[in-house]
Amino acid sequence: MTMSPIDPGLIERHNADRRKHLDADYASLGERLSRRGVDIDAIARKVSAFTVAVPSWGVGTGGTRFARFPGPGEPRGIFEKLDDCAVIQALGRATPAVSLHIPWDKADPAELKGRADALGLRFDAMNSNTFQDHPSDPNQPLSYKFGSLSHADRAVREQAVAHNVETIRIGTAIGSKAITVWIGDGTNFAGQADLGRSFDRYLESMRAIVAALPSDWRVFTEHKMYEPAFYSTVVSDWGTNLMIAQELGEKAFCLVDLGHHAPNTNIEQIVSRLIRAKKLGGFHFNDSRYGDDDLDAGSIDPFRLFLVFNELVGAGEALDRLHPTHMIDQSHNVTDPIESLIRSANEIRRAYAQALLVDRAALTGYQDANDAMMGSETLKNAFRTDVEPILAKARVDAGGAIDPIAAYRGSGYRAKVAAERPASVGGGGGIV
Amino acid sequence: MTMSPIDPGLIERHNADRRKHLDADYASLGERLSRRGVDIDAIARKVSAFTVAVPSWGVGTGGTRFARFPGPGEPRGIFEKLDDCAVIQALGRATPAVSLHIPWDKADPAELKGRADALGLRFDAMNSNTFQDHPSDPNQPLSYKFGSLSHADRAVREQAVAHNVETIRIGTAIGSKAITVWIGDGTNFAGQADLGRSFDRYLESMRAIVAALPSDWRVFTEHKMYEPAFYSTVVSDWGTNLMIAQELGEKAFCLVDLGHHAPNTNIEQIVSRLIRAKKLGGFHFNDSRYGDDDLDAGSIDPFRLFLVFNELVGAGEALDRLHPTHMIDQSHNVTDPIESLIRSANEIRRAYAQALLVDRAALTGYQDANDAMMGSETLKNAFRTDVEPILAKARVDAGGAIDPIAAYRGSGYRAKVAAERPASVGGGGGIV
Amino acid sequence: MTMSPIDPGLIERHNADRRKHLDADYASLGERLSRRGVDIDAIARKVSAFTVAVPSWGVGTGGTRFARFPGPGEPRGIFEKLDDCAVIQALGRATPAVSLHIPWDKADPAELKGRADALGLRFDAMNSNTFQDHPSDPNQPLSYKFGSLSHADRAVREQAVAHNVETIRIGTAIGSKAITVWIGDGTNFAGQADLGRSFDRYLESMRAIVAALPSDWRVFTEHKMYEPAFYSTVVSDWGTNLMIAQELGEKAFCLVDLGHHAPNTNIEQIVSRLIRAKKLGGFHFNDSRYGDDDLDAGSIDPFRLFLVFNELVGAGEALDRLHPTHMIDQSHNVTDPIESLIRSANEIRRAYAQALLVDRAALTGYQDANDAMMGSETLKNAFRTDVEPILAKARVDAGGAIDPIAAYRGSGYRAKVAAERPASVGGGGGIV
Amino acid sequence: MTMSPIDPGLIERHNADRRKHLDADYASLGERLSRRGVDIDAIARKVSAFTVAVPSWGVGTGGTRFARFPGPGEPRGIFEKLDDCAVIQALGRATPAVSLHIPWDKADPAELKGRADALGLRFDAMNSNTFQDHPSDPNQPLSYKFGSLSHADRAVREQAVAHNVETIRIGTAIGSKAITVWIGDGTNFAGQADLGRSFDRYLESMRAIVAALPSDWRVFTEHKMYEPAFYSTVVSDWGTNLMIAQELGEKAFCLVDLGHHAPNTNIEQIVSRLIRAKKLGGFHFNDSRYGDDDLDAGSIDPFRLFLVFNELVGAGEALDRLHPTHMIDQSHNVTDPIESLIRSANEIRRAYAQALLVDRAALTGYQDANDAMMGSETLKNAFRTDVEPILAKARVDAGGAIDPIAAYRGSGYRAKVAAERPASVGGGGGIV
């Protein structure tokens, strides 16, 4: 039996007050969809089956290089983070898995597994960290200031490889089946490093990591245009990422973070290309306007999120074979992280539900006839549909809340943990 | 013997007036370079050997969708274009080859070859055109409004393939050894076309074109982020281009146009990646601040142009094996096209000369020591060197002019052809 | 009585088939909105009262510098353009006014007025054109190749001023009350013109134009980041535009074209700033991903369009005093222009309707409490509402069609005019 | 007498070894410049007179939200920072003033003044900080998490105003004459705050700060597109900044940080506009490719830096009346901060020297004749001139080093302070 940090009775009472309107809205939407030939229950079932992992670090307040403004009741370690993740899952029912970050979440694997089992959670892809120094860690005497897997010094590269191997080992013990490798390696000045030799060194290091993967594991490499490096970045774009996955072989796939591209980039086309190349590994969901802003999914450009899911749904079996991973990767600087993660998971499901509503036969017909107007409108019609009744139905049927943010606020959870967890000290680091 | 549209005596007199100062400046620079261990004559020899092709369409005035403002004496056909190209070569001595565009430059191959030989010119890569309709061409009854090589309709694709095959045939007859394929295919609306199926159709068409290549030919595919399509473009980025070149096999290479990337893109790293992938086919040189602005090379960001050449020179033998093609692709809207092409070829040589000055042994040492400051300064020192005396020396030794723009203005060529070539009618097309 | 190019009986039959579902959907939406305390009929009335002007040139097929692919039945002059505009209004009932462009639409003012009256149309802001040469116009002997209102040569500036004054004179005769001035003046190279002196000359010219304005007229100046100039543009951004409006006095206001900004720009904040400065003159609506793509409004980023209207609705009386003008400015390259304009007007009304649904009292409360989550959700709730029943109701009550695109296709109008209007010759201009 | 942290004898010996070549290079350059009608000594005198302030925080290692990798011998407080600033000035002779940041640099004003006097330094503009919380400061009990000068809560705004007033008071005591106000206020989500009301509150707060300015002080407000806020920023662009300076009156001026603009922005035109508006207050110099990267001035796009100075030099008396302030604002993440500041000051002087070489009479002539080619080449000729001999001459004549980076490395200063100053603990903050 799952031990829940949220009283199930509270959720029941919350839903009881809202059930009548939900049923009416679901029926009304169902009627409208049936006119389009869509069975609302079939959509609801697919939505129910769609889940997205939450990042362990996402339940803490994020920040920028200028400052971090902690909120009350921040989790002080991985076990409190898991508690918060369980709240998100209890109310939203879209996030049964958590993605750990090593060394931040280092703990006894058996204890991790035990706590997750008790909370009804499981572990998604592991994340290694070679973009920071960990001076207190005796396994990491060398600095990553000038890179990690691509560092000019072989000893640093070996240390970074060893850290990834250790992360895989921990993941194996807790039931994970994949590792995501994102590095900050790059340069701030033309001439600081050789662009070609750095890439060669990176590939050599990655081959060593791939060699350490269990047979049923995958590795996801993640590209990013810039930050923390501001002139060049070793794994900067999907083209580079594709070269990496091709070199590393059948266990290697490309991870797409929606905020890691150049301005104006058509991300859904990258998704399409990676599906064709059989190298789409999955997503880090978030939203952004400027750079890697790590805002809540769908908050800046909800149509773009829909278009990404339109590619995924449209790919059909080609995607099924790839079974990409879905994870949220956000920085919650001004909201309660639990609320942002509940909302974001729901927005991701919203985009998925809307994409399921696209009339694909009609779309193909318009496309083959070069009817740009109706091809465009076919997507817009699906996007404009207010699918919230479907999302709420999926939640409530699985034991979640009709209005999970309201239910969360009603639960008093944040106040409770604020009382239990002393405030972390310090805010900004004076980095300008 | 070459028939020159510029009186050699004029060039001689021009140089005579300037020779003393050039010799002094060359000697002075040579002395400074020798302190750095560099032999100026060796640099000058390499510069002399470096050439870049000019595009036949570049000698006409360009324009935008808003208007085209023709200049006096515009060439009315390919033979007058060749005359103008010969002027550029006569004065600058960096551009012995011309790149033709079919059907714009369609003419009897023997006549083309004969005129080029007479002018001391040769033909570089051919360019096909399936981004426009040519209503008067009986071979092109179908419209490219909705695409060409990726069109939903097989008949349009076949027409586009046939046009490329014809372009190869013409090129074969005039001594070209490559074809550059740029298409405008893409969409203005999400849903207008299926991103994946469009790409599959493009690849199928390209395979047919590759099958038609003579054994000693190469094909260059060119990516571009956007324009004329404003939602998606089939060959949009270097990642897509790499996939294309990989699928098409050993004759296929990627062409990099400096203005075809997303804002902020690090183009020199793309160059480095394509060299590693053994798929760098060459360049369309120009400069840009916003989009595909097609401005004169080095006029907006000369340091970026230098950094591209820094990759090329730094790649050494890996690049030699690829022997990439170099071409200018610019739109001269407000300058005399002949002047812009003379200048641009010189700027490209300038970047090359500066890249040759980089102390590569020192650079490698700084890079291996993570000395970001000195790595950066090593490049900047080379870039800051005023290499104009080397460029002028290379020109003058080959029969060109010390100050080719001044010599051109002094020649009266533009006034002469303005008198001979009636002004083209019409300007803007009312497209807003 | 209005002479309509679309048979009213056709619209009636079209609506009869769809009326039952519309009524049901409107009632169902009304019920859901009433739960939020919103009176759907009040929203529908406001939507009915909101109109947007169409540009005369928008009913022709647009193009790019690479090519223009005309469609069948293109209007050959302003009177056929007005016919097409009347179709748009007959079906959509959101676009009773047309914006003319001089000299493209030059005709006898009395005839223009008469035809518009007969079609039930009126004239919105006039547009002058000094970004093209008009060689056949005896009033324009001088070229705008190097600028118009900011040209270095006083004679060219005077010619451009005179053209604007003539445009005002024509507008006065046909009932317009404003002129929009957009110029292409700028440079392609640093050094081509002095940035400060060019601006001074522009201001001097504009003062002469303002002096010619009738007392009840306004002038709208329009900024644009780039194109056709690719290094600098005289009226490049809203800061420059604000300086202009301040210098020109109380008749001068800033026009915001949604596609004329730098990548990532927050346009709705510019709208807010211009309202505060009492200088918001109005909009050119369209959508874009890269540059001035001139795509259909709301087709790329519908949430952005909503956020612009959220500022307008939120400004309340401050905006009413400014009574900004609303116009579509798009380039329809791959769709039937009539369809795109019907759709775009509807999308603009959609954004307006959604903005009307924002619970402003709640929003203010969340904002004052720094509740970023609920502030954000308050806007998203409004945006997610499918307001199509409101838009359709507004159309049908005013005599338009429930599904205007379908009704248009059913009308056979395009086939009819295709038979009457010979195809325009030629496509692309060979500008690359 | 100035107490120098660098042994003057060391500099003398350093220069002695290099003097011969410098004299030769200076003479050779002088000869070439004299051919252009330029007196090299006059240029050198102007360069000598041009100085730029260094930021106190710039001598510490910067970082990103991902990590900070401290270097050896980091200054532990303002007095050690002043020591490092004195090294920069001793070797480079371009940076006699330091810009303080409160509360980071809070100390007894008399002691600050005394130490600066002893080191031969003075204080430039003060900087306030309301983008971070300072929990240990009893004057700042309220958090800036949701803004400072524009905060919804009056009490927070008053606290932020009081902090600025205190900063002015400290500055007055140490001889500063200006305060720079940069705030991080903004939002991460549409709806989080009202864009108009936030701006009104900001202006109200700023009026209170202006009211506290001594009569001979100026205030510089600094715009920035984004970061730390990722949806909207209160002072986001130069248009907003201009509105601010206009509202705040004659003591208020706009500060331009080169890295705070949208992609592709033409910054030099903004400079020109602000000069015309009589509101250019000065600069924060740095370089960037992506966002506010804070890289070393001129390291990414040296031509852009030159073009900014071309506007400044070209403005002549109009600029003199504004006497803008010049400051470096960079984040040194991978270099020795002292080296980066020495180099950056030199790059800024380089751009200034190159701008002085522009033949302005010729330029004006080309511009008036619309000779885009020669206008462009006139600027490029100046930019291409290797002015390092002039910069070195200015340094050495003022007591600095011919090669200041080499002299610094030879001095052993870093090793000395590394021994004296214990390493700061901790690196990354786990903010992702």
PDB file of N, CA, C and O in Angstrom, chain C residues 146 190-191 195 197 200 231 233-234 236-238 240 246-247 262 266 268-269 273 276 367-368 376, chain D residues 190-191 195 197 200 231 233-234 236-238 240 246-247 266 268-269 273 276 367-368 370 376:
ATOM      1  N   PHE C 146      18.649  55.075 -52.711  1.00  0.00           N
ATOM      2  CA  PHE C 146      19.432  55.376 -51.512  1.00  0.00           C
ATOM      3  C   PHE C 146      18.609  56.110 -50.458  1.00  0.00           C
ATOM      4  O   PHE C 146      19.161  56.864 -49.649  1.00  0.00           O
ATOM      5  N   ALA C 190      27.944  49.588 -42.704  1.00  0.00           N
ATOM      6  CA  ALA C 190      28.422  50.600 -41.771  1.00  0.00           C
ATOM      7  C   ALA C 190      29.242  51.608 -42.560  1.00  0.00           C
ATOM      8  O   ALA C 190      30.125  51.229 -43.317  1.00  0.00           O
ATOM      9  N   GLY C 191      28.922  52.879 -42.405  1.00  0.00           N
ATOM     10  CA  GLY C 191      29.631  53.921 -43.126  1.00  0.00           C
ATOM     11  C   GLY C 191      28.879  54.427 -44.345  1.00  0.00           C
ATOM     12  O   GLY C 191      29.183  55.511 -44.852  1.00  0.00           O
ATOM     13  N   LEU C 195      24.335  57.754 -39.262  1.00  0.00           N
ATOM     14  CA  LEU C 195      23.103  57.340 -38.590  1.00  0.00           C
ATOM     15  C   LEU C 195      22.344  58.529 -38.013  1.00  0.00           C
ATOM     16  O   LEU C 195      21.111  58.562 -38.033  1.00  0.00           O
ATOM     17  N   ARG C 197      22.675  61.945 -38.929  1.00  0.00           N
ATOM     18  CA  ARG C 197      22.210  62.914 -39.926  1.00  0.00           C
ATOM     19  C   ARG C 197      21.032  62.365 -40.717  1.00  0.00           C
ATOM     20  O   ARG C 197      20.116  63.106 -41.084  1.00  0.00           O
ATOM     21  N   ASP C 200      17.982  62.968 -38.675  1.00  0.00           N
ATOM     22  CA  ASP C 200      17.611  64.398 -38.699  1.00  0.00           C
ATOM     23  C   ASP C 200      16.871  64.758 -39.988  1.00  0.00           C
ATOM     24  O   ASP C 200      15.878  65.479 -39.971  1.00  0.00           O
ATOM     25  N   TYR C 231      21.937  46.609 -42.842  1.00  0.00           N
ATOM     26  CA  TYR C 231      22.857  46.994 -41.769  1.00  0.00           C
ATOM     27  C   TYR C 231      22.132  47.894 -40.772  1.00  0.00           C
ATOM     28  O   TYR C 231      22.091  47.605 -39.579  1.00  0.00           O
ATOM     29  N   THR C 233      18.552  50.631 -40.235  1.00  0.00           N
ATOM     30  CA  THR C 233      17.277  51.110 -40.736  1.00  0.00           C
ATOM     31  C   THR C 233      16.944  52.384 -39.966  1.00  0.00           C
ATOM     32  O   THR C 233      17.124  52.432 -38.748  1.00  0.00           O
ATOM     33  N   VAL C 234      16.490  53.399 -40.667  1.00  0.00           N
ATOM     34  CA  VAL C 234      16.304  54.699 -40.013  1.00  0.00           C
ATOM     35  C   VAL C 234      15.248  54.616 -38.899  1.00  0.00           C
ATOM     36  O   VAL C 234      15.474  55.081 -37.784  1.00  0.00           O
ATOM     37  N   SER C 236      13.965  52.013 -36.928  1.00  0.00           N
ATOM     38  CA  SER C 236      14.241  50.597 -36.708  1.00  0.00           C
ATOM     39  C   SER C 236      13.502  49.987 -35.544  1.00  0.00           C
ATOM     40  O   SER C 236      13.277  48.791 -35.524  1.00  0.00           O
ATOM     41  N   ASP C 237      13.170  50.764 -34.545  1.00  0.00           N
ATOM     42  CA  ASP C 237      12.602  50.155 -33.349  1.00  0.00           C
ATOM     43  C   ASP C 237      11.635  51.129 -32.665  1.00  0.00           C
ATOM     44  O   ASP C 237      11.511  52.288 -33.055  1.00  0.00           O
ATOM     45  N   TRP C 238      10.932  50.645 -31.671  1.00  0.00           N
ATOM     46  CA  TRP C 238       9.894  51.469 -31.065  1.00  0.00           C
ATOM     47  C   TRP C 238      10.489  52.654 -30.302  1.00  0.00           C
ATOM     48  O   TRP C 238       9.817  53.691 -30.179  1.00  0.00           O
ATOM     49  N   THR C 240      13.034  54.516 -31.352  1.00  0.00           N
ATOM     50  CA  THR C 240      13.151  55.531 -32.399  1.00  0.00           C
ATOM     51  C   THR C 240      11.774  56.060 -32.774  1.00  0.00           C
ATOM     52  O   THR C 240      11.589  57.285 -32.948  1.00  0.00           O
ATOM     53  N   GLN C 246       7.146  61.905 -30.589  1.00  0.00           N
ATOM     54  CA  GLN C 246       7.302  63.030 -29.655  1.00  0.00           C
ATOM     55  C   GLN C 246       7.680  64.302 -30.395  1.00  0.00           C
ATOM     56  O   GLN C 246       7.173  65.383 -30.103  1.00  0.00           O
ATOM     57  N   GLU C 247       8.570  64.172 -31.358  1.00  0.00           N
ATOM     58  CA  GLU C 247       9.014  65.352 -32.091  1.00  0.00           C
ATOM     59  C   GLU C 247       7.914  65.916 -32.985  1.00  0.00           C
ATOM     60  O   GLU C 247       7.857  67.116 -33.225  1.00  0.00           O
ATOM     61  N   ALA C 262      12.995  42.510 -33.148  1.00  0.00           N
ATOM     62  CA  ALA C 262      14.118  41.590 -32.999  1.00  0.00           C
ATOM     63  C   ALA C 262      13.621  40.247 -32.465  1.00  0.00           C
ATOM     64  O   ALA C 262      12.555  40.175 -31.840  1.00  0.00           O
ATOM     65  N   ASN C 266       9.531  41.047 -26.455  1.00  0.00           N
ATOM     66  CA  ASN C 266       8.232  41.019 -25.772  1.00  0.00           C
ATOM     67  C   ASN C 266       7.403  42.181 -26.330  1.00  0.00           C
ATOM     68  O   ASN C 266       7.502  43.321 -25.871  1.00  0.00           O
ATOM     69  N   GLU C 268       4.109  42.717 -26.369  1.00  0.00           N
ATOM     70  CA  GLU C 268       3.012  43.246 -25.563  1.00  0.00           C
ATOM     71  C   GLU C 268       3.509  44.300 -24.573  1.00  0.00           C
ATOM     72  O   GLU C 268       2.772  45.218 -24.224  1.00  0.00           O
ATOM     73  N   GLN C 269       4.763  44.175 -24.148  1.00  0.00           N
ATOM     74  CA  GLN C 269       5.273  45.223 -23.259  1.00  0.00           C
ATOM     75  C   GLN C 269       5.504  46.524 -24.025  1.00  0.00           C
ATOM     76  O   GLN C 269       5.326  47.622 -23.470  1.00  0.00           O
ATOM     77  N   ARG C 273       3.991  50.128 -23.049  1.00  0.00           N
ATOM     78  CA  ARG C 273       4.804  51.347 -22.934  1.00  0.00           C
ATOM     79  C   ARG C 273       4.231  52.468 -23.816  1.00  0.00           C
ATOM     80  O   ARG C 273       4.155  53.626 -23.410  1.00  0.00           O
ATOM     81  N   ARG C 276       1.226  54.016 -22.320  1.00  0.00           N
ATOM     82  CA  ARG C 276       1.607  54.948 -21.247  1.00  0.00           C
ATOM     83  C   ARG C 276       2.108  56.277 -21.813  1.00  0.00           C
ATOM     84  O   ARG C 276       1.819  57.354 -21.284  1.00  0.00           O
ATOM     85  N   GLN C 367      -1.817  39.458  -8.758  1.00  0.00           N
ATOM     86  CA  GLN C 367      -0.614  40.251  -9.019  1.00  0.00           C
ATOM     87  C   GLN C 367      -0.177  40.985  -7.760  1.00  0.00           C
ATOM     88  O   GLN C 367       1.011  41.042  -7.441  1.00  0.00           O
ATOM     89  N   ASP C 368      -1.133  41.560  -7.061  1.00  0.00           N
ATOM     90  CA  ASP C 368      -0.769  42.290  -5.849  1.00  0.00           C
ATOM     91  C   ASP C 368      -0.228  41.360  -4.770  1.00  0.00           C
ATOM     92  O   ASP C 368       0.509  41.785  -3.878  1.00  0.00           O
ATOM     93  N   SER C 376      -0.619  33.735 -13.787  1.00  0.00           N
ATOM     94  CA  SER C 376      -0.384  33.069 -15.064  1.00  0.00           C
ATOM     95  C   SER C 376      -1.597  32.242 -15.481  1.00  0.00           C
ATOM     96  O   SER C 376      -2.051  32.296 -16.632  1.00  0.00           O
TER      97      SER C 376
ATOM     98  N   ALA D 190       3.591  35.533 -18.108  1.00  0.00           N
ATOM     99  CA  ALA D 190       2.552  36.486 -18.484  1.00  0.00           C
ATOM    100  C   ALA D 190       1.468  36.412 -17.420  1.00  0.00           C
ATOM    101  O   ALA D 190       1.011  35.324 -17.073  1.00  0.00           O
ATOM    102  N   GLY D 191       1.084  37.549 -16.902  1.00  0.00           N
ATOM    103  CA  GLY D 191       0.065  37.592 -15.862  1.00  0.00           C
ATOM    104  C   GLY D 191       0.626  37.730 -14.458  1.00  0.00           C
ATOM    105  O   GLY D 191      -0.086  38.111 -13.531  1.00  0.00           O
ATOM    106  N   LEU D 195       2.149  44.879 -16.573  1.00  0.00           N
ATOM    107  CA  LEU D 195       3.320  45.512 -17.174  1.00  0.00           C
ATOM    108  C   LEU D 195       3.286  47.026 -16.984  1.00  0.00           C
ATOM    109  O   LEU D 195       4.330  47.650 -16.776  1.00  0.00           O
ATOM    110  N   ARG D 197       1.445  48.874 -14.563  1.00  0.00           N
ATOM    111  CA  ARG D 197       1.514  49.306 -13.171  1.00  0.00           C
ATOM    112  C   ARG D 197       2.901  49.102 -12.586  1.00  0.00           C
ATOM    113  O   ARG D 197       3.386  49.893 -11.782  1.00  0.00           O
ATOM    114  N   ASP D 200       4.898  52.066 -13.633  1.00  0.00           N
ATOM    115  CA  ASP D 200       4.515  53.257 -12.865  1.00  0.00           C
ATOM    116  C   ASP D 200       5.155  53.245 -11.475  1.00  0.00           C
ATOM    117  O   ASP D 200       5.648  54.272 -11.002  1.00  0.00           O
ATOM    118  N   TYR D 231      10.248  36.327 -18.615  1.00  0.00           N
ATOM    119  CA  TYR D 231       9.115  36.658 -19.489  1.00  0.00           C
ATOM    120  C   TYR D 231       9.152  38.148 -19.804  1.00  0.00           C
ATOM    121  O   TYR D 231       9.143  38.546 -20.963  1.00  0.00           O
ATOM    122  N   THR D 233      10.774  42.165 -18.420  1.00  0.00           N
ATOM    123  CA  THR D 233      11.708  42.892 -17.572  1.00  0.00           C
ATOM    124  C   THR D 233      11.257  44.350 -17.562  1.00  0.00           C
ATOM    125  O   THR D 233      10.910  44.894 -18.619  1.00  0.00           O
ATOM    126  N   VAL D 234      11.232  44.969 -16.386  1.00  0.00           N
ATOM    127  CA  VAL D 234      10.658  46.317 -16.293  1.00  0.00           C
ATOM    128  C   VAL D 234      11.444  47.316 -17.145  1.00  0.00           C
ATOM    129  O   VAL D 234      10.860  48.095 -17.899  1.00  0.00           O
ATOM    130  N   SER D 236      13.562  47.043 -19.921  1.00  0.00           N
ATOM    131  CA  SER D 236      13.984  45.994 -20.842  1.00  0.00           C
ATOM    132  C   SER D 236      14.754  46.486 -22.048  1.00  0.00           C
ATOM    133  O   SER D 236      15.544  45.750 -22.619  1.00  0.00           O
ATOM    134  N   ASP D 237      14.508  47.708 -22.473  1.00  0.00           N
ATOM    135  CA  ASP D 237      15.127  48.141 -23.714  1.00  0.00           C
ATOM    136  C   ASP D 237      15.383  49.650 -23.685  1.00  0.00           C
ATOM    137  O   ASP D 237      14.986  50.341 -22.756  1.00  0.00           O
ATOM    138  N   TRP D 238      16.053  50.121 -24.714  1.00  0.00           N
ATOM    139  CA  TRP D 238      16.457  51.524 -24.691  1.00  0.00           C
ATOM    140  C   TRP D 238      15.259  52.450 -24.820  1.00  0.00           C
ATOM    141  O   TRP D 238      15.307  53.590 -24.332  1.00  0.00           O
ATOM    142  N   THR D 240      12.310  52.031 -23.377  1.00  0.00           N
ATOM    143  CA  THR D 240      11.862  52.186 -21.987  1.00  0.00           C
ATOM    144  C   THR D 240      12.828  53.072 -21.216  1.00  0.00           C
ATOM    145  O   THR D 240      12.415  53.953 -20.441  1.00  0.00           O
ATOM    146  N   GLN D 246      13.584  60.624 -19.594  1.00  0.00           N
ATOM    147  CA  GLN D 246      12.766  61.811 -19.876  1.00  0.00           C
ATOM    148  C   GLN D 246      11.903  62.170 -18.663  1.00  0.00           C
ATOM    149  O   GLN D 246      11.774  63.343 -18.304  1.00  0.00           O
ATOM    150  N   GLU D 247      11.338  61.174 -18.033  1.00  0.00           N
ATOM    151  CA  GLU D 247      10.467  61.441 -16.872  1.00  0.00           C
ATOM    152  C   GLU D 247      11.268  61.940 -15.671  1.00  0.00           C
ATOM    153  O   GLU D 247      10.765  62.702 -14.853  1.00  0.00           O
ATOM    154  N   ASN D 266      21.312  46.522 -33.686  1.00  0.00           N
ATOM    155  CA  ASN D 266      22.341  47.475 -34.094  1.00  0.00           C
ATOM    156  C   ASN D 266      22.564  48.441 -32.932  1.00  0.00           C
ATOM    157  O   ASN D 266      21.846  49.430 -32.777  1.00  0.00           O
ATOM    158  N   GLU D 268      25.114  50.432 -32.196  1.00  0.00           N
ATOM    159  CA  GLU D 268      25.678  51.759 -32.460  1.00  0.00           C
ATOM    160  C   GLU D 268      24.590  52.748 -32.859  1.00  0.00           C
ATOM    161  O   GLU D 268      24.717  53.946 -32.601  1.00  0.00           O
ATOM    162  N   GLN D 269      23.518  52.272 -33.452  1.00  0.00           N
ATOM    163  CA  GLN D 269      22.440  53.200 -33.785  1.00  0.00           C
ATOM    164  C   GLN D 269      21.699  53.642 -32.521  1.00  0.00           C
ATOM    165  O   GLN D 269      21.250  54.792 -32.429  1.00  0.00           O
ATOM    166  N   ARG D 273      21.052  57.419 -31.380  1.00  0.00           N
ATOM    167  CA  ARG D 273      19.747  57.952 -30.999  1.00  0.00           C
ATOM    168  C   ARG D 273      19.810  58.619 -29.613  1.00  0.00           C
ATOM    169  O   ARG D 273      19.225  59.681 -29.394  1.00  0.00           O
ATOM    170  N   ARG D 276      21.395  61.956 -29.736  1.00  0.00           N
ATOM    171  CA  ARG D 276      20.465  62.960 -30.248  1.00  0.00           C
ATOM    172  C   ARG D 276      19.450  63.376 -29.177  1.00  0.00           C
ATOM    173  O   ARG D 276      19.086  64.538 -29.070  1.00  0.00           O
ATOM    174  N   GLN D 367      29.310  59.675 -48.052  1.00  0.00           N
ATOM    175  CA  GLN D 367      27.918  59.519 -47.624  1.00  0.00           C
ATOM    176  C   GLN D 367      27.003  60.449 -48.408  1.00  0.00           C
ATOM    177  O   GLN D 367      25.916  60.042 -48.836  1.00  0.00           O
ATOM    178  N   ASP D 368      27.433  61.660 -48.585  1.00  0.00           N
ATOM    179  CA  ASP D 368      26.596  62.609 -49.331  1.00  0.00           C
ATOM    180  C   ASP D 368      26.449  62.203 -50.797  1.00  0.00           C
ATOM    181  O   ASP D 368      25.469  62.575 -51.453  1.00  0.00           O
ATOM    182  N   ASN D 370      26.280  59.034 -51.691  1.00  0.00           N
ATOM    183  CA  ASN D 370      25.744  57.665 -51.697  1.00  0.00           C
ATOM    184  C   ASN D 370      26.752  56.657 -52.242  1.00  0.00           C
ATOM    185  O   ASN D 370      26.383  55.693 -52.909  1.00  0.00           O
ATOM    186  N   SER D 376      31.851  52.513 -46.697  1.00  0.00           N
ATOM    187  CA  SER D 376      32.167  51.298 -45.954  1.00  0.00           C
ATOM    188  C   SER D 376      33.671  51.099 -45.821  1.00  0.00           C
ATOM    189  O   SER D 376      34.194  50.805 -44.742  1.00  0.00           O
TER     190      SER D 376
END
